[in-house]
XYZ file of C-alpha atoms in Angstrom:
780
model
C -73.172 96.475 -59.111
C -69.818 94.693 -59.124
C -69.137 95.301 -62.807
C -68.156 98.964 -62.442
C -65.316 98.396 -59.903
C -63.971 95.599 -62.054
C -63.920 97.860 -65.118
C -62.190 100.594 -63.119
C -59.495 98.184 -62.003
C -59.027 96.959 -65.570
C -58.763 100.532 -66.827
C -56.192 101.430 -64.172
C -54.087 98.390 -65.085
C -54.208 99.349 -68.742
C -53.187 102.910 -67.867
C -50.300 101.646 -65.764
C -49.106 99.451 -68.624
C -49.339 102.379 -71.023
C -47.283 104.557 -68.689
C -44.793 101.739 -68.373
C -44.475 101.470 -72.153
C -44.044 105.210 -72.614
C -41.609 105.569 -69.731
C -37.854 105.795 -70.361
C -37.112 102.735 -68.247
C -35.102 101.168 -71.045
C -32.255 103.534 -70.182
C -29.633 100.873 -69.606
C -25.866 101.452 -69.523
C -24.234 101.088 -72.911
C -21.318 99.306 -71.280
C -21.385 97.239 -68.075
C -17.930 96.697 -66.607
C -17.653 93.868 -64.034
C -15.425 94.130 -61.006
C -11.689 94.093 -61.660
C -8.862 95.351 -59.504
C -7.750 97.608 -62.365
C -11.055 99.485 -62.313
C -9.871 101.642 -59.416
C -7.188 102.203 -56.799
C -8.537 100.712 -53.585
C -7.772 101.323 -49.945
C -8.856 99.163 -47.030
C -7.278 98.415 -43.688
C -8.045 95.175 -41.902
C -10.473 95.517 -39.021
C -11.549 99.068 -39.957
C -14.905 99.825 -41.574
C -17.217 102.670 -42.587
C -15.040 104.831 -44.829
C -17.740 107.467 -45.295
C -16.117 110.840 -44.501
C -13.684 112.574 -46.868
C -11.755 115.813 -47.059
C -9.653 116.741 -50.081
C -6.476 118.628 -49.159
C -5.245 119.421 -52.641
C -2.737 121.868 -51.189
C -1.065 118.915 -49.426
C -1.796 116.295 -52.138
C -3.766 114.400 -49.500
C -7.096 112.680 -49.176
C -8.200 112.714 -45.548
C -10.399 109.684 -44.996
C -12.526 109.295 -41.884
C -13.547 105.790 -40.835
C -14.542 103.990 -37.662
C -12.120 105.052 -34.911
C -9.454 106.134 -37.409
C -8.476 108.950 -39.783
C -6.125 108.273 -42.711
C -3.958 110.541 -44.826
C -3.754 108.978 -48.299
C -1.795 109.941 -51.397
C -4.195 111.965 -53.538
C -2.706 110.521 -56.746
C -2.867 106.925 -55.520
C -5.005 106.354 -52.453
C -3.745 102.795 -52.076
C -0.639 104.443 -50.533
C -1.208 105.325 -46.879
C 0.998 108.210 -45.761
C -0.201 108.595 -42.175
C -3.012 107.666 -39.811
C -4.285 108.431 -36.346
C -6.549 106.394 -34.094
C -9.409 107.885 -32.095
C -10.863 105.033 -30.074
C -13.398 105.068 -27.267
C -12.353 104.132 -23.762
C -13.579 101.026 -22.006
C -15.696 103.163 -19.672
C -17.332 104.944 -22.598
C -18.055 101.606 -24.227
C -19.574 100.220 -21.000
C -21.717 103.320 -20.483
C -22.961 103.082 -24.052
C -23.752 99.395 -23.570
C -25.691 100.160 -20.388
C -27.840 102.561 -22.395
C -28.973 99.667 -24.571
C -26.639 100.095 -27.528
C -24.597 97.429 -29.295
C -21.012 97.531 -27.950
C -19.563 96.015 -31.151
C -21.152 98.402 -33.647
C -22.916 101.424 -32.172
C -20.583 102.017 -29.213
C -17.612 102.971 -31.383
C -16.306 106.319 -32.575
C -17.468 106.956 -36.129
C -15.776 109.969 -37.728
C -18.576 112.126 -39.121
C -17.221 115.696 -39.418
C -14.008 116.487 -41.316
C -13.491 120.070 -42.510
C -10.584 122.410 -43.196
C -10.214 125.529 -41.099
C -8.785 128.867 -42.181
C -5.471 128.164 -40.438
C -5.067 124.965 -42.568
C -5.897 122.649 -39.712
C -8.709 120.096 -39.764
C -11.806 120.092 -37.587
C -12.896 116.533 -36.858
C -15.868 115.156 -34.898
C -16.939 111.616 -34.019
C -19.980 109.894 -32.504
C -17.747 108.677 -29.628
C -20.048 105.948 -28.230
C -23.148 108.192 -28.291
C -21.217 111.063 -26.666
C -20.124 113.126 -29.699
C -16.857 115.041 -29.397
C -14.832 117.286 -31.682
C -11.120 118.037 -31.940
C -8.549 119.756 -34.120
C -6.105 117.771 -36.240
C -2.929 118.788 -38.048
C -0.639 117.197 -40.634
C 3.084 117.922 -40.505
C 6.267 115.987 -41.286
C 4.263 113.054 -42.580
C 2.257 112.646 -39.362
C -1.383 113.163 -38.454
C -1.845 114.517 -34.947
C -4.934 115.088 -32.844
C -4.450 118.143 -30.643
C -6.731 116.640 -27.943
C -8.580 119.897 -27.431
C -11.809 117.995 -26.994
C -15.007 119.976 -27.491
C -18.628 119.011 -26.931
C -20.033 117.712 -30.192
C -23.746 117.999 -29.387
C -25.537 119.667 -32.264
C -22.440 119.334 -34.437
C -22.119 115.573 -34.822
C -24.871 112.919 -34.568
C -25.133 110.648 -31.536
C -26.235 107.686 -33.646
C -23.597 106.577 -36.196
C -26.341 105.386 -38.573
C -28.387 108.589 -38.519
C -28.268 110.905 -41.528
C -26.682 114.321 -40.985
C -25.215 117.237 -42.947
C -22.499 119.802 -42.303
C -20.425 122.497 -43.994
C -17.647 124.841 -42.855
C -17.990 128.514 -43.863
C -15.272 130.918 -42.668
C -14.493 128.857 -39.559
C -18.202 128.605 -38.690
C -19.588 125.076 -38.679
C -23.126 124.716 -40.036
C -24.533 121.370 -38.982
C -27.882 119.590 -39.222
C -28.274 116.728 -36.777
C -29.891 115.844 -33.447
C -29.217 117.536 -30.128
C -30.007 114.596 -27.835
C -29.339 110.905 -27.292
C -32.785 109.792 -28.475
C -32.547 111.750 -31.723
C -35.834 113.518 -30.970
C -34.496 117.101 -31.082
C -33.448 117.866 -34.663
C -31.572 121.082 -35.213
C -29.913 123.208 -37.877
C -27.155 124.991 -35.994
C -24.262 127.334 -36.624
C -21.375 126.880 -34.186
C -19.435 130.139 -33.958
C -18.932 133.016 -31.570
C -22.686 133.584 -31.862
C -24.389 130.183 -31.910
C -27.705 130.125 -33.786
C -30.127 127.229 -34.142
C -33.674 126.348 -35.188
C -36.727 126.226 -32.945
C -37.803 122.863 -31.494
C -41.172 123.033 -33.256
C -42.709 120.534 -35.689
C -43.517 123.411 -38.043
C -39.766 124.015 -38.372
C -38.397 120.452 -38.468
C -40.732 117.468 -38.225
C -38.906 114.109 -37.978
C -36.340 115.179 -40.571
C -33.808 113.080 -42.421
C -30.922 115.396 -43.307
C -29.179 114.962 -46.645
C -26.653 117.684 -47.533
C -25.717 121.360 -47.280
C -24.265 123.903 -49.710
C -23.218 127.542 -49.673
C -24.188 130.064 -52.339
C -22.251 133.393 -52.676
C -25.365 135.441 -53.410
C -23.778 138.599 -52.065
C -21.245 138.644 -54.919
C -22.018 141.617 -57.211
C -25.539 141.760 -55.793
C -27.377 144.943 -56.747
C -29.716 144.542 -53.774
C -26.848 144.127 -51.319
C -27.990 140.600 -50.456
C -26.237 138.172 -48.112
C -24.700 134.766 -48.770
C -26.970 131.781 -48.175
C -26.536 128.288 -46.800
C -28.945 125.716 -48.251
C -30.048 122.564 -46.443
C -31.636 119.596 -48.234
C -33.632 117.080 -46.234
C -36.840 115.086 -46.071
C -39.427 115.184 -43.313
C -42.973 114.254 -42.387
C -45.260 116.806 -43.993
C -47.183 118.941 -41.509
C -49.312 120.391 -44.295
C -50.634 117.017 -45.445
C -54.286 116.371 -44.590
C -54.090 112.571 -44.660
C -54.472 109.598 -42.340
C -50.940 108.221 -42.675
C -47.656 110.064 -42.437
C -46.462 111.436 -45.726
C -42.762 112.136 -46.229
C -41.789 114.978 -48.553
C -38.506 116.456 -49.777
C -37.476 119.916 -48.642
C -34.924 122.639 -49.215
C -34.324 125.226 -46.486
C -32.025 128.204 -46.400
C -30.569 130.637 -43.873
C -28.534 133.804 -44.204
C -24.861 133.741 -43.307
C -25.063 137.025 -41.374
C -28.055 136.005 -39.250
C -27.523 136.828 -35.549
C -30.976 135.977 -34.223
C -33.608 138.279 -32.797
C -33.400 140.749 -29.948
C -36.413 139.503 -27.956
C -38.287 137.115 -30.241
C -36.188 134.266 -31.661
C -33.207 134.952 -29.430
C -30.252 132.909 -30.688
C -32.629 131.392 -33.239
C -32.636 131.760 -37.005
C -34.610 134.729 -38.221
C -34.048 133.749 -41.859
C -35.049 130.071 -41.779
C -37.413 129.285 -44.664
C -38.226 125.966 -46.273
C -40.081 124.761 -49.350
C -41.123 121.450 -50.856
C -39.105 119.979 -53.730
C -40.867 117.943 -56.389
C -39.351 115.369 -58.733
C -42.244 113.885 -60.726
C -41.516 110.290 -61.740
C -44.018 108.521 -64.014
C -47.065 110.149 -62.473
C -46.268 108.606 -59.100
C -48.958 109.203 -56.472
C -46.475 109.367 -53.586
C -43.630 111.882 -53.797
C -40.113 110.592 -54.258
C -37.645 111.220 -51.427
C -34.398 113.132 -51.816
C -31.190 111.209 -50.991
C -28.285 113.399 -52.075
C -27.494 116.651 -53.900
C -24.584 118.243 -55.731
C -24.048 121.900 -56.579
C -22.796 122.348 -60.149
C -21.509 125.800 -61.091
C -19.733 127.125 -64.153
C -16.861 129.366 -62.911
C -17.418 131.683 -65.877
C -21.124 132.164 -65.123
C -22.907 133.989 -62.247
C -24.251 132.083 -59.271
C -27.814 132.289 -60.573
C -26.866 129.851 -63.341
C -25.704 127.220 -60.859
C -27.678 123.991 -60.718
C -28.507 121.601 -57.914
C -28.612 117.964 -59.032
C -30.549 115.733 -56.642
C -31.244 111.999 -56.614
C -34.623 110.668 -55.526
C -35.903 107.233 -54.552
C -39.452 106.013 -53.787
C -40.601 106.152 -50.172
C -42.190 102.713 -50.494
C -40.607 99.489 -51.721
C -43.248 99.061 -54.402
C -40.911 100.447 -57.066
C -37.249 99.997 -57.901
C -36.920 103.282 -59.782
C -34.409 106.010 -59.030
C -34.376 109.477 -60.554
C -32.174 112.543 -60.940
C -33.729 116.000 -61.081
C -31.924 119.286 -61.748
C -32.945 122.619 -60.187
C -31.844 126.158 -60.914
C -30.582 128.087 -57.924
C -32.394 131.148 -59.272
C -35.728 129.268 -59.149
C -35.146 128.258 -55.531
C -34.099 131.770 -54.570
C -37.162 133.269 -56.269
C -39.564 131.067 -54.288
C -38.050 132.257 -51.007
C -37.828 135.903 -52.070
C -41.225 136.304 -53.754
C -43.367 133.275 -52.936
C -46.426 132.989 -50.732
C -46.308 131.529 -47.222
C -48.331 128.722 -45.700
C -50.091 129.346 -42.425
C -51.674 126.995 -39.880
C -55.411 127.280 -39.433
C -57.316 125.401 -36.681
C -60.474 123.586 -37.780
C -63.402 122.012 -35.956
C -61.940 118.505 -35.947
C -59.227 119.695 -33.523
C -56.304 119.415 -35.933
C -54.350 122.107 -37.732
C -54.708 122.605 -41.456
C -52.052 124.467 -43.443
C -53.284 126.788 -46.177
C -51.821 129.614 -48.243
C -51.482 132.852 -46.289
C -53.370 135.672 -47.976
C -53.055 138.428 -45.377
C -50.659 141.318 -45.089
C -46.958 140.505 -45.040
C -44.835 142.548 -42.609
C -42.006 144.763 -43.749
C -39.128 143.907 -43.860
C -40.163 140.641 -45.498
C -40.075 137.717 -43.023
C -37.155 135.368 -43.623
C -35.277 137.784 -45.884
C -31.623 138.612 -45.372
C -30.506 142.094 -44.455
C -30.201 144.010 -47.750
C -29.991 147.615 -48.935
C -33.723 148.162 -48.512
C -33.554 147.080 -44.857
C -30.492 149.207 -44.243
C -32.353 152.273 -45.497
C -34.903 151.538 -42.779
C -32.144 151.539 -40.168
C -32.048 147.740 -39.910
C -28.405 146.743 -40.302
C -28.574 143.317 -38.668
C -31.162 140.749 -37.650
C -31.104 141.998 -34.038
C -32.848 145.151 -35.266
C -35.756 143.338 -36.944
C -39.210 144.220 -35.541
C -41.043 141.628 -33.441
C -43.922 141.515 -35.935
C -41.591 140.239 -38.649
C -39.941 137.778 -36.273
C -43.232 136.423 -34.901
C -44.494 135.932 -38.461
C -41.501 133.810 -39.491
C -41.579 131.899 -36.213
C -45.118 130.714 -36.958
C -44.851 130.411 -40.752
C -41.459 129.081 -41.958
C -43.036 127.025 -44.788
C -43.499 128.360 -48.315
C -46.668 127.575 -50.239
C -45.096 127.067 -53.664
C -43.205 123.864 -54.447
C -39.919 124.030 -56.354
C -40.088 122.277 -59.708
C -37.120 120.775 -61.618
C -35.905 122.013 -64.975
C -38.406 120.948 -67.599
C -40.660 119.693 -64.790
C -39.284 116.197 -65.297
C -36.182 114.197 -64.302
C -33.004 114.291 -66.337
C -32.520 110.586 -65.639
C -34.785 107.741 -64.554
C -33.436 104.252 -64.119
C -34.837 100.914 -63.014
C -32.442 98.799 -60.990
C -29.977 99.423 -58.195
C -31.009 102.286 -55.912
C -29.107 105.558 -56.292
C -27.186 106.678 -53.203
C -24.796 109.521 -54.138
C -24.276 111.914 -57.048
C -21.463 114.084 -58.371
C -21.528 116.225 -61.522
C -18.538 117.317 -63.577
C -18.645 119.794 -66.446
C -16.543 119.050 -69.529
C -16.167 120.711 -72.916
C -16.589 118.337 -75.849
C -15.123 118.487 -79.348
C -18.143 120.445 -80.608
C -17.263 123.297 -78.239
C -20.278 122.847 -75.999
C -20.101 122.114 -72.292
C -21.849 119.071 -70.881
C -22.568 118.087 -67.300
C -21.646 114.454 -66.771
C -23.339 112.746 -63.823
C -21.491 110.166 -61.744
C -23.981 108.247 -59.609
C -23.207 105.717 -56.896
C -25.608 102.866 -56.169
C -26.423 100.481 -53.341
C -24.706 97.667 -55.237
C -21.308 99.369 -55.272
C -21.486 100.421 -58.922
C -20.796 103.824 -60.439
C -22.959 105.139 -63.280
C -21.676 107.643 -65.801
C -24.568 109.424 -67.506
C -25.390 112.515 -69.569
C -28.643 114.153 -70.614
C -28.320 115.237 -74.259
C -31.135 117.732 -74.954
C -33.679 115.658 -73.042
C -32.270 112.264 -74.051
C -31.139 110.167 -71.097
C -27.953 108.289 -71.908
C -25.872 106.118 -69.563
C -22.353 105.750 -70.918
C -21.242 102.954 -68.599
C -21.731 101.263 -65.261
C -18.601 100.080 -63.434
C -18.484 97.721 -60.465
C -16.231 99.447 -57.939
C -16.548 97.390 -54.769
C -16.539 93.626 -54.396
C -18.428 92.327 -52.507
C -21.063 94.896 -53.469
C -21.324 97.661 -50.866
C -23.408 100.860 -51.052
C -21.418 103.923 -52.071
C -21.787 106.392 -49.190
C -19.725 109.347 -50.374
C -18.379 110.789 -53.640
C -15.714 113.470 -54.040
C -13.935 115.001 -57.034
C -10.501 116.580 -57.304
C -9.801 119.241 -59.913
C -6.072 118.693 -59.432
C -5.969 114.989 -60.234
C -9.143 114.772 -62.311
C -10.123 111.718 -60.278
C -13.209 110.594 -58.394
C -13.070 109.251 -54.846
C -15.757 106.949 -53.462
C -16.233 105.542 -49.984
C -18.199 102.606 -48.594
C -18.257 100.435 -45.494
C -15.668 98.152 -47.099
C -13.116 100.711 -48.255
C -12.342 103.674 -50.497
C -11.770 103.790 -54.253
C -10.165 106.185 -56.726
C -11.717 106.209 -60.206
C -10.691 108.183 -63.313
C -13.230 110.444 -65.002
C -12.330 109.214 -68.473
C -11.982 105.542 -69.393
C -11.341 105.914 -73.115
C -9.061 102.886 -73.233
C -12.072 100.564 -72.910
C -12.970 101.356 -76.544
C -10.795 99.394 -78.957
C -12.304 100.631 -82.234
C -13.393 103.941 -83.695
C -16.981 102.766 -83.959
C -17.057 101.783 -80.300
C -15.371 105.036 -79.239
C -17.801 107.297 -81.109
C -20.958 105.341 -80.234
C -19.986 105.527 -76.542
C -20.853 109.271 -76.811
C -18.477 110.075 -73.979
C -17.667 113.826 -73.883
C -14.218 113.026 -72.479
C -13.159 110.722 -75.345
C -12.512 110.866 -79.080
C -10.888 108.685 -81.741
C -7.419 109.632 -82.939
C -6.962 108.396 -86.523
C -3.217 108.985 -86.433
C -2.499 106.562 -83.613
C -5.650 104.444 -83.951
C -6.722 104.842 -80.323
C -9.553 106.295 -78.277
C -7.976 109.137 -76.304
C -8.941 111.796 -73.773
C -9.665 115.076 -75.546
C -7.617 117.172 -73.145
C -4.556 114.958 -73.679
C -4.476 115.220 -77.475
C -3.379 118.141 -79.653
C -4.967 116.692 -82.794
C -8.609 116.845 -83.828
C -10.427 113.771 -82.618
C -13.528 112.097 -84.008
C -16.434 112.563 -81.608
C -20.209 112.851 -81.811
C -21.842 113.006 -78.393
C -25.319 114.279 -79.304
C -26.042 111.978 -82.216
C -23.443 109.212 -82.094
C -22.506 109.719 -85.757
C -19.799 107.170 -86.533
C -19.827 107.702 -90.311
C -16.585 109.688 -90.016
C -14.756 106.643 -88.749
C -12.304 104.981 -91.168
C -13.091 101.500 -92.397
C -12.021 98.940 -89.846
C -9.602 96.166 -90.754
C -11.355 92.910 -91.658
C -11.615 90.344 -88.896
C -9.323 87.371 -89.401
C -11.388 84.168 -89.423
C -10.593 81.440 -86.917
C -10.468 77.835 -88.150
C -12.411 75.380 -86.004
C -13.133 71.678 -86.570
C -15.914 69.642 -85.029
C -16.818 65.942 -85.199
C -20.308 64.804 -86.196
C -22.631 64.695 -83.203
C -20.496 67.106 -81.202
C -21.377 70.501 -79.730
C -19.665 73.789 -80.538
C -19.873 77.256 -78.958
C -18.830 80.231 -81.098
C -18.180 83.296 -78.963
C -19.290 86.775 -79.972
C -18.330 89.348 -77.299
C -20.056 92.681 -77.904
C -18.708 95.916 -76.441
C -22.174 97.437 -76.100
C -25.293 96.274 -74.287
C -27.326 98.464 -76.648
C -26.188 96.461 -79.674
C -28.016 93.450 -81.051
C -26.048 90.539 -82.450
C -26.925 88.461 -85.476
C -25.207 85.558 -87.215
C -24.622 84.762 -90.859
C -23.510 81.461 -92.344
C -21.909 81.643 -95.774
C -23.391 85.120 -96.238
C -26.973 84.174 -95.389
C -28.760 85.032 -92.127
C -28.769 82.136 -89.673
C -32.202 81.188 -88.412
C -32.364 80.011 -84.778
C -33.466 76.397 -84.297
C -33.232 73.631 -81.738
C -29.700 72.851 -82.919
C -28.641 76.454 -83.491
C -29.268 78.465 -80.342
C -28.470 82.195 -80.281
C -27.133 83.241 -76.892
C -26.438 86.786 -75.740
C -22.740 86.534 -76.541
C -22.375 83.280 -78.473
C -23.817 80.796 -80.955
C -24.365 77.246 -79.742
C -24.331 74.422 -82.325
C -25.734 71.166 -80.945
C -25.375 67.653 -82.407
C -23.374 68.859 -85.400
C -23.891 67.344 -88.847
C -22.109 67.669 -92.166
C -24.376 70.590 -93.112
C -23.089 72.713 -90.235
C -19.784 73.453 -91.901
C -19.140 76.865 -93.388
C -18.126 80.425 -92.577
C -19.893 81.980 -89.594
C -19.901 85.714 -89.016
C -21.162 87.484 -85.880
C -22.502 90.968 -86.579
C -23.124 93.685 -84.016
C -25.870 96.149 -84.935
C -26.180 99.316 -82.843
C -28.685 102.086 -83.375
C -27.942 105.740 -82.582
C -29.695 108.983 -83.433
C -27.511 109.284 -86.542
C -28.279 105.851 -87.934
C -27.649 102.139 -87.688
C -24.106 100.804 -87.604
C -23.080 97.233 -88.285
C -19.691 95.757 -87.576
C -18.235 92.266 -87.696
C -17.250 91.155 -84.216
C -16.027 87.625 -84.879
C -15.643 85.235 -87.811
C -15.180 81.448 -87.806
C -14.440 78.884 -90.512
C -16.104 75.725 -89.219
C -15.351 72.346 -90.788
C -17.061 69.092 -89.885
C -14.652 66.139 -89.907
C -15.748 63.048 -91.879
C -16.639 59.991 -89.787
C -16.369 57.428 -92.626
C -13.715 56.699 -95.257
C -14.270 55.797 -98.875
C -13.988 52.035 -98.271
C -16.723 52.161 -95.628
C -14.556 51.856 -92.544
C -15.134 54.223 -89.650
C -12.428 56.713 -88.859
C -12.167 57.974 -85.304
C -10.065 60.857 -84.079
C -6.566 59.752 -83.245
C -5.024 60.597 -79.930
C -1.948 62.715 -80.085
C 1.070 60.550 -79.360
C 3.752 63.163 -79.366
C 4.217 66.790 -78.520
C 5.025 68.603 -75.298
C 1.601 68.026 -73.684
C 1.707 64.240 -74.244
C 5.299 63.998 -73.010
C 4.375 65.911 -69.911
C 1.399 63.624 -69.278
C 3.602 60.545 -69.655
C 6.101 61.982 -67.183
C 3.346 62.648 -64.636
C 1.943 59.116 -65.007
C 5.421 57.607 -64.585
C 6.059 59.700 -61.493
C 2.758 58.616 -59.956
C 3.549 54.923 -60.680
C 6.984 55.149 -59.050
C 5.454 56.887 -56.028
C 2.804 54.166 -55.721
C 5.388 51.360 -55.847
C 7.554 53.107 -53.261
C 4.584 53.554 -50.954
C 3.593 49.900 -51.384
C 7.140 48.685 -50.608
C 7.279 50.892 -47.487
C 4.012 49.402 -46.191
C 5.294 45.841 -46.776
C 8.534 46.725 -44.977
C 6.732 48.203 -41.955
C 4.346 45.269 -41.768
C 1.220 47.325 -42.444
C 0.480 44.956 -45.341
C 1.284 41.221 -45.032
C 3.233 39.534 -47.803
C 1.281 36.856 -49.759
C 3.554 33.963 -48.680
C 3.248 34.982 -45.048
C -0.521 34.846 -45.334
C -0.498 31.206 -46.604
C 2.011 30.176 -43.940
C -0.103 31.721 -41.200
C -3.207 29.900 -42.450
C -1.439 26.529 -42.305
C -0.237 27.219 -38.760
C -3.720 28.108 -37.621
C -5.109 24.905 -39.155
C -2.625 22.793 -37.192
C -3.200 24.547 -33.869
C -6.986 24.427 -33.868
C -7.601 20.660 -33.191
C -5.209 20.729 -30.257
C -7.309 23.249 -28.350
C -10.524 22.238 -26.576
C -13.180 23.527 -24.184
C -15.742 26.179 -24.767
C -13.158 28.799 -25.515
C -12.582 27.454 -29.009
C -11.970 29.141 -32.341
C -14.249 27.959 -35.114
C -12.195 26.841 -38.102
C -12.830 27.311 -41.787
C -14.093 23.700 -42.208
C -16.321 23.860 -39.095
C -18.034 26.970 -40.353
C -19.076 25.135 -43.529
C -21.209 22.462 -41.833
C -24.390 24.456 -41.027
C -24.572 25.958 -44.496
C -24.953 22.922 -46.747
C -28.299 24.009 -48.212
C -27.227 27.547 -49.087
C -25.829 28.673 -52.400
C -23.479 31.229 -50.787
C -22.861 30.074 -47.226
C -21.367 32.327 -44.581
C -17.832 31.319 -43.735
C -15.035 32.568 -41.580
C -11.339 32.685 -41.904
C -8.419 34.821 -42.718
C -7.947 36.211 -46.190
C -5.724 33.977 -48.287
C -5.145 36.523 -50.989
C -7.920 35.395 -53.346
C -10.191 38.004 -54.885
C -13.591 39.157 -53.578
C -12.726 38.330 -49.940
C -12.939 40.781 -47.049
C -10.726 40.448 -44.038
C -12.465 40.667 -40.660
C -11.325 40.476 -37.059
C -12.539 38.030 -34.397
C -15.633 38.726 -32.273
C -16.356 37.445 -28.745
C -19.883 36.269 -27.885
C -21.299 35.437 -24.421
C -24.291 33.197 -23.925
C -27.332 34.805 -22.294
C -27.203 34.710 -18.560
C -23.487 34.126 -18.328
C -21.244 36.332 -16.261
C -18.548 38.458 -17.776
C -15.753 36.217 -16.535
C -17.348 33.032 -17.926
C -16.115 31.114 -20.947
C -16.494 32.890 -24.258
C -16.661 31.682 -27.826
C -14.437 33.589 -30.192
C -15.925 33.661 -33.670
C -14.224 35.229 -36.630
C -16.232 37.550 -38.811
C -18.390 35.807 -41.385
C -17.870 36.211 -45.105
C -19.673 35.331 -48.290
C -18.154 32.753 -50.622
C -18.607 33.795 -54.192
C -16.801 30.881 -55.746
C -17.799 27.212 -55.108
C -14.257 26.123 -55.840
C -13.200 27.677 -52.571
C -15.420 25.225 -50.669
């Protein structure tokens, strides 16, 4: 009976291993760049944290950076230069009130800048959590100064109360679209438009059920629309699934959208969205049983293509800590729009067990279609705005905002899956390569403060490099890109960083430049450098799809380095490889070197232990890297190792001679001489001050003490050197007392006073010097 479950478990383990083997988890960065201050321009101000809100003002050459209780205006070309700043701190009363509500006064009861958008009159709209009392204000930049206008507005529904709660916002024609919570407890989630006509979602679990908001984006779907459609605002979030018939809560990823011209209903859904629809988003990762959760999105559009060809790139992470995988899925805007425009709805159905089950709605759909924007068809029916929609349509969308069909990614699989640091933010930039094609390069921030640069070449996941941006490692919380400077801007709790898109200078050879498969870079044969394509007028060598480096000219031979080692010594020969995808091998005198206990092959070196005469020769380190075009081998390092002889012809041993001349030896001699002079001066000073007695004074003092001792009597008597010898005749090393006379192996001790038991404190005392061991019988 117990054999069948055991076989099932064994089969499941085998299946899991097979999936693991077939999975693309070996997608590691070709180059890993450790932290260095030259990796990026950094900005950080002491005592200020949480640099997680950014606004690019390319018209002013500024990066507006929102942090905790401060907003900074930084030079867009070099953000390490602060041009202006303004403080927005909470008052003591606000801090006390926040503390009385049970919040931490040092972290939560501060003003975290969360909203930072440009208005049509070139001012900035800024909102902060303000010690759990969110407020908004207008800010201007003029004459090198940032100024808050102090026109404080209520920030409820615009800015989150909790500084650590996820939110989303976007400014469209001076109307702020925000997704956050309306109350202190965070129990009233809302998608709201703040304008002359404020519109928000219903407080129903079928609309928003414990959501975690991610991001928002606008799509100009009215542009050249044959149907006379309206622009849309998309909201990406995750929430607890109401349609799931399961015992535990299941979190799913969603995309919702509303129409820009929505004014709410006349009677039903007054001042509520009449166009709010939502659908599930899937990102299948290795046949995972639990859906992955969306964390961030980026809208990528080609300016020369219509909006339907735009893509949404989204990063996903597992909802349980059982996996350390992260994924990127890409979605077509046209696919999302089609689900909302043509898809079936889900409807709640009560069942006998007293809970609601959501199933696909198969009844009649009202006209105009529930959730649709006002278009030409509606206008022909005399419906020119949402206020004219019939109650039947409005009641339908009020009860059924969820679509039945899930939105699938392009190819129904991720464009990138990686095992390691969790993805946090994503940004996509489109670049034209030397082959004339355009490629979308993904820049992905992680929880460890690194930035990944990756491309998907016709289904092949390829990570060009991973760069450590922040040290100590801090999660990247925001990513922005400037078309003017061609730079990336990242923010974390620690600070902000400015990173270039192209880092061609990290490749020092043609082979390395081409195998990097970076669409931004190519090898210039004329100057012998890896350059940015847009900065060169000549044709550069590049092969991004295949990594074909056969067009590269032959590299100059590596100059061997002469190294000597003595018999029995250890030697480490370094072999730094520019690629983590390459495998290194060693040759000695042209023959492959076999690893052994004395020849250990490390990742970037060869270790020779306990060298013998046979270890001499020419060592070459070879780097072998495989690409789709073939296998490429290059010599990274070369060493001429000689083992010095330890014996001469006449049989006498020869040892290495110390260097007796040269600048290093002269310097060492000077240091030793200086230390000796300093020691003698210090010794003389101590003798002069009396801290150390002179030798002749010690002998004189001993003779004086010997003369004075017999003259003194009574119980208060000092025991002399000779008296202390009497009770120790039978011992080899008797205990003695006395003052040091300068002989070796003696320790000087002070006198100690002893009182007999029962005596009073003012009674006679015997003063005994400290006892010492005699190591030499001649002293007795």
